[in-house]
């Protein structure tokens, strides 16, 4: 059972907009801690997608955007492409656990 | 650009110590935090701990009693030791550069990962 809750799966067709949620609590997302998102293509290492809630590293398309509100965060992917099919993880610091915590991951399928 | 590569035995015996090294190339280990993260087969990610280039470390409380992360700045490497391993420690182990701002830490880039299997 992960500290951060993500839907196990999500799907969309090419060109669609999909969102993936990440729900936490006052000791992690709801505090002053920023949320980060990673994606993991099959058989590869995770890669940073969004940091500090809504910042994109260089090289990440602006189709990807992040937001945070209260004790939840969201990742939005617009103009869905087949190569977006991957596992997506949110992460943040938890003040109570004194640890980095990850969501359980969301498997995105592009239909 | 910075690249990370994990190395070490792919097999560890139950109750023994797992040891891995991460070699950083294309940049210096100085100035950053460096982390280990693991992923059991078919499961999610678990942060193990990080070390600051000046030597201070912070570990996941769930693993703290068994984990040591150290670094060798002369070799641009940092290492992980996990003692008293069990089958539950079987995972792909990733090393990653850790960026820290405003009390928040994130990982970029990651190494390719190395699978460590714990056998009886």
XYZ file of C-alpha atoms in Angstrom:
231
model
C 0.000 0.000 0.000
C 1.658 3.195 -1.218
C 1.537 6.437 0.741
C 0.526 8.248 -2.438
C -2.494 6.867 -4.280
C -2.599 6.687 -8.062
C -5.108 4.906 -10.281
C -3.498 1.638 -11.420
C -4.420 2.265 -15.037
C -5.448 4.968 -17.478
C -6.050 4.980 -21.196
C -6.738 7.227 -24.133
C -6.646 7.383 -27.895
C -4.056 9.276 -29.922
C -4.633 13.008 -29.743
C -6.711 12.841 -26.579
C -5.960 14.521 -23.264
C -5.568 12.291 -20.225
C -4.945 13.097 -16.597
C -3.393 10.970 -13.879
C -4.109 11.802 -10.256
C -1.911 11.431 -7.200
C -3.578 11.659 -3.812
C -1.726 12.151 -0.563
C -2.157 13.732 2.841
C -1.192 16.733 4.919
C 2.178 15.194 5.752
C 3.244 14.995 2.122
C 1.444 16.662 -0.793
C -0.761 18.779 1.471
C 2.218 20.347 3.177
C 4.869 22.487 1.587
C 6.414 19.576 -0.289
C 6.598 19.654 -4.040
C 5.415 16.802 -6.251
C 7.503 15.255 -9.005
C 6.494 12.928 -11.820
C 8.463 10.197 -13.584
C 7.650 7.991 -16.510
C 9.044 4.562 -17.169
C 8.929 3.005 -20.586
C 8.822 -0.806 -20.585
C 12.157 -2.315 -19.634
C 13.867 1.010 -19.012
C 14.778 3.201 -16.074
C 12.390 5.925 -14.886
C 12.916 9.411 -16.281
C 12.007 12.747 -14.756
C 8.953 14.248 -16.409
C 7.822 17.058 -14.103
C 9.541 18.517 -11.033
C 8.389 20.940 -8.360
C 4.710 20.441 -9.190
C 4.683 22.036 -12.630
C 8.197 22.484 -13.968
C 9.332 20.662 -17.087
C 12.980 19.629 -17.498
C 14.522 20.670 -20.765
C 13.589 18.277 -23.516
C 10.186 17.334 -22.093
C 7.434 18.402 -24.507
C 4.907 20.973 -23.316
C 2.224 18.334 -23.883
C 3.078 17.271 -20.344
C 1.940 19.473 -17.465
C 1.621 19.109 -13.724
C -0.427 20.742 -11.029
C -0.970 20.515 -7.293
C -3.953 21.471 -5.183
C -4.494 20.659 -1.542
C -3.498 17.076 -0.860
C -3.570 16.010 -4.516
C -1.540 16.467 -7.654
C -2.230 15.749 -11.282
C -0.291 15.017 -14.429
C -1.938 15.970 -17.695
C -0.879 14.710 -21.092
C -2.403 16.417 -24.091
C -2.156 15.294 -27.709
C -1.591 11.720 -26.567
C 0.933 9.796 -28.658
C 1.626 6.051 -28.905
C 5.083 6.567 -27.386
C 3.448 7.942 -24.218
C 2.457 4.392 -23.302
C 4.382 3.875 -20.071
C 4.123 3.678 -16.309
C 3.827 7.024 -14.526
C 4.839 7.649 -10.914
C 4.346 10.628 -8.629
C 6.697 11.291 -5.714
C 7.233 13.728 -2.889
C 8.733 14.038 0.589
C 6.704 12.848 3.550
C 7.319 14.829 6.737
C 5.932 12.135 9.035
C 7.925 9.310 7.495
C 11.002 11.470 6.826
C 11.312 9.754 3.484
C 10.746 10.193 -0.208
C 7.504 8.424 -1.066
C 6.245 7.256 -4.439
C 2.799 6.555 -5.739
C 2.046 3.009 -6.772
C 2.246 3.935 -10.437
C -0.270 4.286 -13.253
C 0.001 2.222 -16.410
C -1.045 4.382 -19.340
C -2.306 2.578 -22.410
C -2.676 4.341 -25.736
C -5.532 2.594 -27.525
C 25.692 15.166 -19.912
C 25.823 13.306 -16.624
C 25.458 9.553 -16.854
C 25.247 6.981 -14.084
C 26.086 3.294 -14.211
C 25.386 0.735 -11.509
C 27.710 -2.214 -11.025
C 27.935 -5.161 -8.689
C 26.933 -8.780 -8.246
C 23.580 -9.758 -9.692
C 23.137 -12.430 -7.063
C 23.234 -12.202 -3.290
C 22.734 -14.947 -0.736
C 20.070 -14.657 1.908
C 21.352 -13.128 5.177
C 24.449 -11.736 3.450
C 25.298 -8.203 2.314
C 24.333 -6.687 -1.021
C 26.932 -4.249 -2.371
C 26.541 -2.006 -5.400
C 28.524 0.882 -6.839
C 27.352 3.746 -9.020
C 29.883 5.431 -11.280
C 29.141 8.994 -12.348
C 30.521 10.153 -15.700
C 30.203 13.400 -17.630
C 30.110 15.485 -14.471
C 31.393 15.770 -10.938
C 29.915 14.157 -7.886
C 30.575 17.411 -6.028
C 27.696 19.748 -5.355
C 24.895 17.219 -5.486
C 22.943 14.652 -3.557
C 23.074 11.053 -4.817
C 20.397 8.438 -4.241
C 19.596 4.780 -4.476
C 16.086 3.657 -5.429
C 14.848 0.121 -5.977
C 11.999 -1.572 -7.799
C 10.956 -5.180 -7.084
C 10.006 -7.067 -10.245
C 6.597 -5.934 -11.458
C 6.175 -3.467 -8.595
C 6.623 0.205 -7.790
C 9.560 2.348 -6.721
C 11.052 2.570 -3.229
C 13.563 5.217 -2.172
C 16.457 3.702 -0.224
C 18.429 6.795 0.730
C 20.718 9.577 -0.393
C 24.149 10.941 0.392
C 25.327 14.518 0.035
C 28.688 15.060 -1.642
C 30.041 16.293 1.680
C 29.271 12.876 3.191
C 26.057 13.269 5.187
C 23.429 10.630 4.437
C 19.710 10.148 4.957
C 18.001 6.781 4.770
C 14.474 5.477 4.410
C 13.457 4.620 7.984
C 12.075 1.293 6.753
C 15.594 0.246 5.704
C 17.746 2.451 7.913
C 19.023 -0.318 10.194
C 20.446 -2.255 7.228
C 21.616 0.455 4.803
C 24.855 2.337 4.364
C 25.511 4.718 1.475
C 29.034 6.011 1.024
C 30.930 7.912 -1.604
C 34.403 8.098 -3.121
C 34.815 11.533 -4.678
C 38.244 10.626 -6.061
C 36.618 7.944 -8.210
C 33.364 9.853 -8.789
C 31.479 6.916 -7.301
C 28.998 6.249 -4.558
C 28.019 2.903 -3.109
C 25.213 1.021 -1.419
C 25.489 -1.695 1.192
C 22.387 -3.523 2.369
C 22.920 -6.102 5.094
C 20.966 -9.211 6.077
C 19.197 -9.448 2.755
C 16.146 -11.624 2.162
C 14.102 -12.553 -0.888
C 12.144 -9.360 -0.293
C 15.217 -7.369 -1.280
C 15.185 -8.816 -4.792
C 14.791 -5.800 -7.055
C 16.230 -3.662 -9.784
C 18.463 -1.153 -8.002
C 18.827 2.306 -9.543
C 21.232 5.057 -8.689
C 20.252 8.639 -9.448
C 21.489 12.174 -9.083
C 19.250 13.969 -6.635
C 18.310 17.601 -6.975
C 17.203 19.481 -3.870
C 15.289 22.722 -3.549
C 12.839 24.171 -1.062
C 12.833 21.035 1.046
C 12.023 18.865 -1.928
C 14.171 16.267 -3.639
C 13.839 14.740 -7.093
C 15.879 12.380 -9.218
C 17.505 13.175 -12.546
C 19.136 11.418 -14.279
C 18.860 7.756 -13.346
C 21.204 4.904 -14.070
C 19.952 2.053 -16.211
C 19.444 -0.143 -13.163
C 20.837 -3.485 -12.120
C 18.838 -6.529 -11.064
C 19.892 -8.124 -7.808
C 18.348 -11.465 -6.969
C 18.545 -12.790 -3.429
C 18.729 -16.548 -3.253
C 18.302 -18.858 -0.297
